[in-house]
PDB file of C-alpha atoms and ligand atoms in Angstrom:
ATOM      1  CA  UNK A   1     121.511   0.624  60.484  1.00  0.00           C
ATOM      2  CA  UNK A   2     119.426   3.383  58.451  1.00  0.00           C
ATOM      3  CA  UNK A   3     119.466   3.378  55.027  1.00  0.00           C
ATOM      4  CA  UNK A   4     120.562   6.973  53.322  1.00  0.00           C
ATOM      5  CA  UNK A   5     118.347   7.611  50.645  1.00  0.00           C
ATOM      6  CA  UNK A   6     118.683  11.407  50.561  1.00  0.00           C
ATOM      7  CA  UNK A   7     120.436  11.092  46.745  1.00  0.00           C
ATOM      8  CA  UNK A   8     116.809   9.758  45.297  1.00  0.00           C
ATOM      9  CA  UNK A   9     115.842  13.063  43.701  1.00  0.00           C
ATOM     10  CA  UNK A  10     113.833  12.918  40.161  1.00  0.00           C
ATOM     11  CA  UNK A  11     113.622  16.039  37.223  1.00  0.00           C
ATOM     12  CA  UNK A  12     109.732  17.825  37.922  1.00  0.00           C
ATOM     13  CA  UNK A  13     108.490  20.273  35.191  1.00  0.00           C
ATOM     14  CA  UNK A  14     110.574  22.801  33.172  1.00  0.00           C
ATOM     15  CA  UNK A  15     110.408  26.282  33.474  1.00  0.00           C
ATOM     16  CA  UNK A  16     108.090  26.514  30.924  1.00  0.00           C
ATOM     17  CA  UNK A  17     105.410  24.336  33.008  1.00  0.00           C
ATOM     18  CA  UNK A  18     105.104  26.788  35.710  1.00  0.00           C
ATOM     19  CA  UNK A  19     101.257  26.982  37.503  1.00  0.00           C
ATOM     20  CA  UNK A  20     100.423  30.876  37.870  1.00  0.00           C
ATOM     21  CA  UNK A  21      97.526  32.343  39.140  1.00  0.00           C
ATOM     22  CA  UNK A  22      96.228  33.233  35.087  1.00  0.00           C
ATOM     23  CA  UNK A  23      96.236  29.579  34.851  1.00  0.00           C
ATOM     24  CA  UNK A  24      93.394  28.810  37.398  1.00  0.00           C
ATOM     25  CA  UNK A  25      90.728  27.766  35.385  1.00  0.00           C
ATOM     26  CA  UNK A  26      88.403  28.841  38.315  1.00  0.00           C
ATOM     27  CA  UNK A  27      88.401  31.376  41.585  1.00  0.00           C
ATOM     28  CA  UNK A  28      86.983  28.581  43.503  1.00  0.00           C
ATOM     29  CA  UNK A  29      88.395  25.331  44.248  1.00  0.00           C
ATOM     30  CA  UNK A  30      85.966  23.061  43.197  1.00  0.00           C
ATOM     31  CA  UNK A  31      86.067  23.416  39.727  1.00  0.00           C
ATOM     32  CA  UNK A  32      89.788  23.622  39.986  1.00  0.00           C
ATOM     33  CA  UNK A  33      90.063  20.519  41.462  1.00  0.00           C
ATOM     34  CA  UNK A  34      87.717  19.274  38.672  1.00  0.00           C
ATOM     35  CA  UNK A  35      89.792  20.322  36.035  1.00  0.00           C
ATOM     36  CA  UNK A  36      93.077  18.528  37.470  1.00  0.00           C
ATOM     37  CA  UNK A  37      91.072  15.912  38.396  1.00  0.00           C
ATOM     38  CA  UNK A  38      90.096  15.560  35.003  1.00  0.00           C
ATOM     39  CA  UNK A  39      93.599  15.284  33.693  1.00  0.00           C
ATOM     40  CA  UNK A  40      94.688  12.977  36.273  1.00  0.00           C
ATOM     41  CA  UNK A  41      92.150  10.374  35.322  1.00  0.00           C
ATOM     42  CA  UNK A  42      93.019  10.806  31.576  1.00  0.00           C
ATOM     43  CA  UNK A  43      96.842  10.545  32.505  1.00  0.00           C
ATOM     44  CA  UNK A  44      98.069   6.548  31.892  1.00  0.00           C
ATOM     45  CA  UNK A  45     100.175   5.792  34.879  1.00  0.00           C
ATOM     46  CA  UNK A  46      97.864   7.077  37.345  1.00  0.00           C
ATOM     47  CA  UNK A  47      95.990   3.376  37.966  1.00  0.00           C
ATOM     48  CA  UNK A  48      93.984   5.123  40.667  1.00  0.00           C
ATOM     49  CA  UNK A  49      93.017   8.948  40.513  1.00  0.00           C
ATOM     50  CA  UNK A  50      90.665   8.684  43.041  1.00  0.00           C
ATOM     51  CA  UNK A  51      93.198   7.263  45.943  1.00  0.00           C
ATOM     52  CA  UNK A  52      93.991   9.620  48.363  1.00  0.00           C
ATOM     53  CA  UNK A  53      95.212   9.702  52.047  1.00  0.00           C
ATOM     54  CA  UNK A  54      92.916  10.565  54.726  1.00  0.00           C
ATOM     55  CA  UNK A  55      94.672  12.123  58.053  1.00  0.00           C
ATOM     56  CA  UNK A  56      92.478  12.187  60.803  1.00  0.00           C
ATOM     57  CA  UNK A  57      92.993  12.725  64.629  1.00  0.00           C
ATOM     58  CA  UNK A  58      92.051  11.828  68.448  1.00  0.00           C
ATOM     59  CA  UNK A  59      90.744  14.312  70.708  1.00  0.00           C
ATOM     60  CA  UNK A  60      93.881  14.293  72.236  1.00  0.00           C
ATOM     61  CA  UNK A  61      95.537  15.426  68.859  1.00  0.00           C
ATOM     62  CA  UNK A  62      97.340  12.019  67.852  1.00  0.00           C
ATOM     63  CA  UNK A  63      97.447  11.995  64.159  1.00  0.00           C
ATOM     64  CA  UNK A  64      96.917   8.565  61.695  1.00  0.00           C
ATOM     65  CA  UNK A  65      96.727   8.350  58.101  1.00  0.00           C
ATOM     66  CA  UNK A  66      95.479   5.677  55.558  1.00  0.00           C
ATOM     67  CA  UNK A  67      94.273   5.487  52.185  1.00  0.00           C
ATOM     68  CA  UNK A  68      90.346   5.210  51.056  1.00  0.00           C
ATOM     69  CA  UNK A  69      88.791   6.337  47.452  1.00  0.00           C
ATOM     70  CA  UNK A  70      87.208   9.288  46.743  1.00  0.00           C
ATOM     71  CA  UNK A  71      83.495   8.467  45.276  1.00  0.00           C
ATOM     72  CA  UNK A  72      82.123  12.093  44.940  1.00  0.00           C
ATOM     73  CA  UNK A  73      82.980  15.753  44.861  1.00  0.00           C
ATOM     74  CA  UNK A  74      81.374  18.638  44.417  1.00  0.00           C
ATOM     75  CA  UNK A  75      80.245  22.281  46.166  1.00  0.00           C
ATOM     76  CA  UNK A  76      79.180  20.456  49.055  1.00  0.00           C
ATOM     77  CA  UNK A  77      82.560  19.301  49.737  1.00  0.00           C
ATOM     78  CA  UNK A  78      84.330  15.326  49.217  1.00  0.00           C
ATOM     79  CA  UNK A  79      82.946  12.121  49.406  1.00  0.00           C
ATOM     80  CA  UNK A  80      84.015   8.755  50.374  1.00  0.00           C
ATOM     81  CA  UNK A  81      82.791   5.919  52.481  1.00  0.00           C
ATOM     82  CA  UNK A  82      83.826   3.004  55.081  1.00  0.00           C
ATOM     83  CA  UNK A  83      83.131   1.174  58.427  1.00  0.00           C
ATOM     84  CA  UNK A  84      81.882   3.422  60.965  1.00  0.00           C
ATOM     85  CA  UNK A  85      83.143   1.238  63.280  1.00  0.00           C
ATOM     86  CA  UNK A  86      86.662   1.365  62.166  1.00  0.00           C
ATOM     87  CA  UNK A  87      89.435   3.571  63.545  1.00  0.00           C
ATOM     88  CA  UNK A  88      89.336   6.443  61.415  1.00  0.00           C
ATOM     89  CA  UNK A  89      85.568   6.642  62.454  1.00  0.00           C
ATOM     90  CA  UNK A  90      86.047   6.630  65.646  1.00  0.00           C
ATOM     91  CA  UNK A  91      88.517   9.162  65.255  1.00  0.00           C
ATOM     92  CA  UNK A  92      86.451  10.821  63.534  1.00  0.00           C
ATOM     93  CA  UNK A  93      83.308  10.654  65.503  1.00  0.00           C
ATOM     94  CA  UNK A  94      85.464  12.317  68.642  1.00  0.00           C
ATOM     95  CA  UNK A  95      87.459  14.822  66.255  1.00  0.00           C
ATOM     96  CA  UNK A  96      85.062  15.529  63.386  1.00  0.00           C
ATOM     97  CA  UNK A  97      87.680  17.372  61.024  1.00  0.00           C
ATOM     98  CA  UNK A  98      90.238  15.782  58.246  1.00  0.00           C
ATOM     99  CA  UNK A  99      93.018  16.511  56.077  1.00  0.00           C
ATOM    100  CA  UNK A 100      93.181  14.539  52.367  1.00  0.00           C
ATOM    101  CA  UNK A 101      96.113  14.257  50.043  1.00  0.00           C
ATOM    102  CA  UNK A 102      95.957  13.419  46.286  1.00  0.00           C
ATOM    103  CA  UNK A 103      99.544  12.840  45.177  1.00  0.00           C
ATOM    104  CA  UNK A 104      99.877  12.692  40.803  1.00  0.00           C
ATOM    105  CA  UNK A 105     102.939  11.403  40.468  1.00  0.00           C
ATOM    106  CA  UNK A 106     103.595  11.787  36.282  1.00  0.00           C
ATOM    107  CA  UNK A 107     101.973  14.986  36.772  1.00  0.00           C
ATOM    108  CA  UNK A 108     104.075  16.099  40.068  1.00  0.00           C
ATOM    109  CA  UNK A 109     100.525  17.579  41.186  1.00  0.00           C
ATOM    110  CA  UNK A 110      99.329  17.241  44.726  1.00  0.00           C
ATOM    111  CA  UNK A 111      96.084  18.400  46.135  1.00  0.00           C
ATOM    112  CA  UNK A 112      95.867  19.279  49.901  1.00  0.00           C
ATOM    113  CA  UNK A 113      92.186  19.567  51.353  1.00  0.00           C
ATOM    114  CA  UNK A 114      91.593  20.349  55.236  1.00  0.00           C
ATOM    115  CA  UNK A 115      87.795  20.344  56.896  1.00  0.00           C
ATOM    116  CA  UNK A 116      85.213  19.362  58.870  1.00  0.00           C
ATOM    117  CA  UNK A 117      83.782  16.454  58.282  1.00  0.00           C
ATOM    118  CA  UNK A 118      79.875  14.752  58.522  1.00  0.00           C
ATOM    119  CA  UNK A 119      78.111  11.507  58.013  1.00  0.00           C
ATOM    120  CA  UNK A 120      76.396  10.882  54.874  1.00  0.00           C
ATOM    121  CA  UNK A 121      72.886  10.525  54.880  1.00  0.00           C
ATOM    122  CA  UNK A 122      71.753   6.601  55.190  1.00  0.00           C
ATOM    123  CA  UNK A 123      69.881   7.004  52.157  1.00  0.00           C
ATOM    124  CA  UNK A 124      72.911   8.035  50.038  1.00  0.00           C
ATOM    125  CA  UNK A 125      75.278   5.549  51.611  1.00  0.00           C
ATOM    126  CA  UNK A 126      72.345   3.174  50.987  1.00  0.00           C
ATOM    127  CA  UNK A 127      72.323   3.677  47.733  1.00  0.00           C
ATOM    128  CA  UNK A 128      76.002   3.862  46.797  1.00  0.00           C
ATOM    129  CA  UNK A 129      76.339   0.557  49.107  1.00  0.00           C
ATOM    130  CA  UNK A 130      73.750  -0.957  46.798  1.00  0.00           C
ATOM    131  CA  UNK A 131      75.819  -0.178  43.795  1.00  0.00           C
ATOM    132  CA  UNK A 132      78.438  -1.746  44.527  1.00  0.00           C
ATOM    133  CA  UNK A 133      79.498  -5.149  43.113  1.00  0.00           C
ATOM    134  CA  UNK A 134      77.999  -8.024  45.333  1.00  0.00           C
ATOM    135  CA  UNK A 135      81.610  -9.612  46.113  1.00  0.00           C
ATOM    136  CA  UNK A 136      82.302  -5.944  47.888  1.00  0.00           C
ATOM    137  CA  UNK A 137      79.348  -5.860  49.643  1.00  0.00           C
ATOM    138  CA  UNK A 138      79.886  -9.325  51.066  1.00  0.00           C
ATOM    139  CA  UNK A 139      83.561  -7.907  51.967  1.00  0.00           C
ATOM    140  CA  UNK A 140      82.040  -4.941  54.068  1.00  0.00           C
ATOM    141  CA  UNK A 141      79.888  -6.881  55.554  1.00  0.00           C
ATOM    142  CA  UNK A 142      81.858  -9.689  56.751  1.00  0.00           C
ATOM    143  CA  UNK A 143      84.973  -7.789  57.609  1.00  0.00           C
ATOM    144  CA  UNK A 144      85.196  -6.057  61.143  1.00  0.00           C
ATOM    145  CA  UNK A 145      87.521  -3.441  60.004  1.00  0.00           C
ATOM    146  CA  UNK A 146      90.477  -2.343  62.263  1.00  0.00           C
ATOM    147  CA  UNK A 147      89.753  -4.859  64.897  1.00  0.00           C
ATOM    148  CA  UNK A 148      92.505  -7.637  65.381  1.00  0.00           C
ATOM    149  CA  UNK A 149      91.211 -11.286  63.934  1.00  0.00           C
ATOM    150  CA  UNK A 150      92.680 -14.603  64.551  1.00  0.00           C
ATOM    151  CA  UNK A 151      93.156 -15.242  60.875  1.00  0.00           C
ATOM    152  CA  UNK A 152      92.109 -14.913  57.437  1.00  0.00           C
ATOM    153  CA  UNK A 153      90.475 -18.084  57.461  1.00  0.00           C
ATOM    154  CA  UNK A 154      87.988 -16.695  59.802  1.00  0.00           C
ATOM    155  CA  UNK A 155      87.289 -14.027  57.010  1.00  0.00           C
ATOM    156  CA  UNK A 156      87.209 -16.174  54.211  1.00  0.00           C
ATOM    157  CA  UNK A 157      84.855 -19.096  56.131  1.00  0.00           C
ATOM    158  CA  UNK A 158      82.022 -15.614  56.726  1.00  0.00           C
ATOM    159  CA  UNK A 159      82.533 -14.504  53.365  1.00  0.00           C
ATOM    160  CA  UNK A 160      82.005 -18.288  52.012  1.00  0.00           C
ATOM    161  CA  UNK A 161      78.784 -18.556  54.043  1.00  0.00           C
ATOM    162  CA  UNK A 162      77.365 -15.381  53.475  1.00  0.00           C
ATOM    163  CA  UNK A 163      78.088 -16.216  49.694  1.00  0.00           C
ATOM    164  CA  UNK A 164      75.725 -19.172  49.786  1.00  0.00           C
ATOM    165  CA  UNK A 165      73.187 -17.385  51.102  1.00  0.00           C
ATOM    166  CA  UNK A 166      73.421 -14.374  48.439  1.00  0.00           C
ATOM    167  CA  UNK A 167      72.843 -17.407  46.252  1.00  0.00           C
ATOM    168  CA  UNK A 168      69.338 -18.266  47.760  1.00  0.00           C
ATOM    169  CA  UNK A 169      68.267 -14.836  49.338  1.00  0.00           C
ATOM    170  CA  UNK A 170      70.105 -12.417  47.265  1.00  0.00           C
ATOM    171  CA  UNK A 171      67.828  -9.350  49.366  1.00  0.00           C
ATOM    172  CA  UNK A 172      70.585 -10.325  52.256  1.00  0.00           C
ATOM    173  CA  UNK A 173      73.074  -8.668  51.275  1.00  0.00           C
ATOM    174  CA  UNK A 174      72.134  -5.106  51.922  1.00  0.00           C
ATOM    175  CA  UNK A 175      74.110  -2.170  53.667  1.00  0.00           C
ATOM    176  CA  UNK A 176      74.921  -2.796  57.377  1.00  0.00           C
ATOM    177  CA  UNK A 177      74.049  -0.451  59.949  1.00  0.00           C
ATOM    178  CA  UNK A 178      77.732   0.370  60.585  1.00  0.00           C
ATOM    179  CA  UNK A 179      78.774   1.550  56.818  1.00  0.00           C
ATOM    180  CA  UNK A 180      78.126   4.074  54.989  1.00  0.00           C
ATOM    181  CA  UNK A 181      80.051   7.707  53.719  1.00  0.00           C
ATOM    182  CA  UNK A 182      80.930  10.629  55.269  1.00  0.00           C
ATOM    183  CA  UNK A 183      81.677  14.348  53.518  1.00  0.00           C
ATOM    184  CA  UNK A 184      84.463  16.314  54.101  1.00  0.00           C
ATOM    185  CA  UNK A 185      83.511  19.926  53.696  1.00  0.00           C
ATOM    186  CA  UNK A 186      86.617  22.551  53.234  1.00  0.00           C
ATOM    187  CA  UNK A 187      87.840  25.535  54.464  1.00  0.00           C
ATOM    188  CA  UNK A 188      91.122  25.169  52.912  1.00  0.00           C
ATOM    189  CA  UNK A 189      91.985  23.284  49.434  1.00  0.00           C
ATOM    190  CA  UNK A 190      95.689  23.850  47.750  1.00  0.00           C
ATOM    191  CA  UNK A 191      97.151  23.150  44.607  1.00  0.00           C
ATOM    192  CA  UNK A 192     100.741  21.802  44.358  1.00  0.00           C
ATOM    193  CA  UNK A 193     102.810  22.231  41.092  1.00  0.00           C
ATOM    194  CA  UNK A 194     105.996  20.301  41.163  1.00  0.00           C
ATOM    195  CA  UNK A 195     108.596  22.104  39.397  1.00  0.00           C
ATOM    196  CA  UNK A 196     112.925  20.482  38.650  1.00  0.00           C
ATOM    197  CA  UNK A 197     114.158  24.152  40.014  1.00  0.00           C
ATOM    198  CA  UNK A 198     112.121  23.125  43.794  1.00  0.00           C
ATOM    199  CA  UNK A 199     110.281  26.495  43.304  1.00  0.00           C
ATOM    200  CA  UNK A 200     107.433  24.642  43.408  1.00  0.00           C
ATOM    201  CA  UNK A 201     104.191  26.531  42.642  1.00  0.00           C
ATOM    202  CA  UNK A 202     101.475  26.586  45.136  1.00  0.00           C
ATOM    203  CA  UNK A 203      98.524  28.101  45.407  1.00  0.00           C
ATOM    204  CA  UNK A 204      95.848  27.668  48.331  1.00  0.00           C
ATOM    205  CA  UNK A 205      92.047  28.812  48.750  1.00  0.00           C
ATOM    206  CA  UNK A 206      90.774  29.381  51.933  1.00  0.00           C
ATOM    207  CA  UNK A 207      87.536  30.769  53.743  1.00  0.00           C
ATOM    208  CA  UNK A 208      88.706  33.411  56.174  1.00  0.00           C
ATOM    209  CA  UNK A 209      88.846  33.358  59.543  1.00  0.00           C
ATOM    210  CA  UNK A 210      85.877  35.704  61.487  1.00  0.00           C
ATOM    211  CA  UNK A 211      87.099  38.943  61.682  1.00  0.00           C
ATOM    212  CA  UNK A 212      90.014  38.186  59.585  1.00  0.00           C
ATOM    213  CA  UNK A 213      91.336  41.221  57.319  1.00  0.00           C
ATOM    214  CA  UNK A 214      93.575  39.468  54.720  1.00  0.00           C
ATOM    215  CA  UNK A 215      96.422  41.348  53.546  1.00  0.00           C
ATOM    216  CA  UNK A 216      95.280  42.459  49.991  1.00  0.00           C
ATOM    217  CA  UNK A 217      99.120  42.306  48.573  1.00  0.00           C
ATOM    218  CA  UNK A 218      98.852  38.738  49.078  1.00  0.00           C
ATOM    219  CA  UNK A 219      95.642  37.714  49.879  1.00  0.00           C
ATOM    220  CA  UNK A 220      93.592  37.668  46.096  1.00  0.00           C
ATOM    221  CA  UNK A 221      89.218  37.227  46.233  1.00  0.00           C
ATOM    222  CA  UNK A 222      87.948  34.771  44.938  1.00  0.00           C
ATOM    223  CA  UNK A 223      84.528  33.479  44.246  1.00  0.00           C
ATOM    224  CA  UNK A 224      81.691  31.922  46.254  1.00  0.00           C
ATOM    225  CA  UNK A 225      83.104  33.333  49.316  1.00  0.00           C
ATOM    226  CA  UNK A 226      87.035  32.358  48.857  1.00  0.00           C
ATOM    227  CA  UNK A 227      90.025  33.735  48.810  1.00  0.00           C
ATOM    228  CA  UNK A 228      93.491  32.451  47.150  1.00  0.00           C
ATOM    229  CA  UNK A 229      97.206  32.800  47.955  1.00  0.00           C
ATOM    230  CA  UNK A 230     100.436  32.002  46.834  1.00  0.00           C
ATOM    231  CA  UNK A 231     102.443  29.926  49.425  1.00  0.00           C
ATOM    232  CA  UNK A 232     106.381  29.572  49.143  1.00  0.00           C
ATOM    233  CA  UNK A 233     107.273  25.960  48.770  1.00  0.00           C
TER     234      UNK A 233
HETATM  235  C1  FMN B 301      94.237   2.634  47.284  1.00  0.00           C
HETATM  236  C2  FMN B 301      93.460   2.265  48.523  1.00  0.00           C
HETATM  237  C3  FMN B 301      92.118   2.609  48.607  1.00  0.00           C
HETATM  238  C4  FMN B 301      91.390   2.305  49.756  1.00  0.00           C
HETATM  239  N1  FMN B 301      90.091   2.709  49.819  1.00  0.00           N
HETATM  240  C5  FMN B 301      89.397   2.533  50.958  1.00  0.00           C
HETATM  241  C6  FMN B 301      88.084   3.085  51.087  1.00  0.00           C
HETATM  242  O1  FMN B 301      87.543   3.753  50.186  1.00  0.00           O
HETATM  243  N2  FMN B 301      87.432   2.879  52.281  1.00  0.00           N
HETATM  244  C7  FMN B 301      88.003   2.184  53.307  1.00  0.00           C
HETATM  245  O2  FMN B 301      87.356   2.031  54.346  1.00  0.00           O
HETATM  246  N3  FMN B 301      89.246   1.672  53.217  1.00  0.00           N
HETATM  247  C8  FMN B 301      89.955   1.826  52.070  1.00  0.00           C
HETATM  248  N4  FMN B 301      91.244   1.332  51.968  1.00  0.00           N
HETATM  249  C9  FMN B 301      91.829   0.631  53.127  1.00  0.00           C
HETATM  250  C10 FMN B 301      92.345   1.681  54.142  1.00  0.00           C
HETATM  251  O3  FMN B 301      93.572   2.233  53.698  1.00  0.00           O
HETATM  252  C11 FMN B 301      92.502   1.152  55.567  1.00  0.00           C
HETATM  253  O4  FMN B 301      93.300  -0.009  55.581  1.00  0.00           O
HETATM  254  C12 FMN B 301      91.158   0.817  56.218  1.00  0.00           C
HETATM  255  O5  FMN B 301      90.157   1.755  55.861  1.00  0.00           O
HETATM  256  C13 FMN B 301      91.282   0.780  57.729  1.00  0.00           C
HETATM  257  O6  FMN B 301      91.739   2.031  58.199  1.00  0.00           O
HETATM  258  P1  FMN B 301      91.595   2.492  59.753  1.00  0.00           P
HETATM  259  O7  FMN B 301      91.929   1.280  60.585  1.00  0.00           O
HETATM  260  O8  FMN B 301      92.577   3.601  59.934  1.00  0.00           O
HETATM  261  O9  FMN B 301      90.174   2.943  59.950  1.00  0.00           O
HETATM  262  C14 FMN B 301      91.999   1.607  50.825  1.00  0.00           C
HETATM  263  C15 FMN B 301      93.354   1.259  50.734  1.00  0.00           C
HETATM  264  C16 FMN B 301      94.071   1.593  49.602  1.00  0.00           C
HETATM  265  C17 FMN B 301      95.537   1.246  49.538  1.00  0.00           C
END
């Protein structure tokens, strides 16, 4: 039996709330995103501004998706780390290009970034490893992510041992070989608007294609190389 949930539908902004191009606070989209970013971590109800859902793919073209944290942004492009030995790395390491998704509920704001991704230097995964609490260091360490175990007992029995010996020989607990970030640099970052009337806004920056000759009545410059556009919803 399938449950119909088609009548869940919940007011967005008014009219009044509309996102228009005179509202981008930059031509670019990092210091857009930094200025919605901004909001969303000073918004209460949003526990977690930072969670956002990676998409990555085989070589083949098979999609999956999960969840990590963003822990940097900037020109350069977006930041966050995990096991290089888990799926999405390996994914990654055949496919080197991702999609993240920031969704703001109370704010109805989504951000939609598509690129190609790199490692992180082992000196900057290093030291963000390093910074981390000690109980979350002993968790990437002990845990084998994505592979199948035979229970959590075998988890909690490593991270018990490895525990006790943080307690004698704290200089242990330092980042394994197979952690550590990776950078996802964009061609293409949009910015959803949620609006009650579904005319949502959105507006998308892009690098163009080689060659490409954008249609000007659309197409707007923008700066550091991008352009913007307004996409129907
Ligand atoms: C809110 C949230 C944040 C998460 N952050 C991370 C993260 O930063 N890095 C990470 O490796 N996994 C993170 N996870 C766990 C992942 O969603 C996922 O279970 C794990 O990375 C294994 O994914 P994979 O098997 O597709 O590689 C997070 C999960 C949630 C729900």
């Amino acid at each position: 039996m399938s449950i119909d949930i088609g009548g869940m539908r919940k007011a967005y902004m008014g009219k009044e709330e509309v996102f228009t191009e005179e509202q981008l606070v930059s031509r670019e989209p990092f210091e857009q995103f930094r200025n919605w970013f901004d909001i969303a971590s000073k918004t209460p109800g949003i526990g977690e501004p930072n969670a956002m859902c990676l998409a990555t793919a085989t070589k083949n073209g098979l999609p999956s998706a999960r969840m990590v944290l963003l822990k940097g942004y900037g020109p350069s492009g977006f930041k966050f780390f995990t096991n290089y030995k888990s799926r999405k790395a390996s994914e990654l390491y055949e496919n080197p290009h991702a999609s993240l998704n920031f969704y703001w509920e109370p704010l109805k704001r989504c951000v939609r970034i598509e690129g190609h991704v790199e490692k992180l230097s082992t000196e900057e995964s290093t030291e963000y490893f390093m910074s981390r609490p000690e109980n979350s260091r002993i968790g990437a360490i002990v845990s084998p992510q994505s592979q199948p175990i035979p229970s959590r007992d075998y988890l909690s029995e490593k991270q018990t041992d490895l525990t006790k010996l943080a307690e004698e020989k704290s200089d242990q607990i330092c980042k394994p070989e197979h952690w550590g970030g990776y950078i996802v640099i964009p061609h293409t970052v949009e910015f959803w608007q949620g609006q009650t009337s579904r005319l949502h806004d959105r507006i998308r920056f892009r690098k163009l294609k080689p060659g490409e000759k954008p249609d000007k009545t659309v197409v707007h410059e923008g700066d550091n190389g991008w352009v913007y556009e307004r996409l129907a919803p």
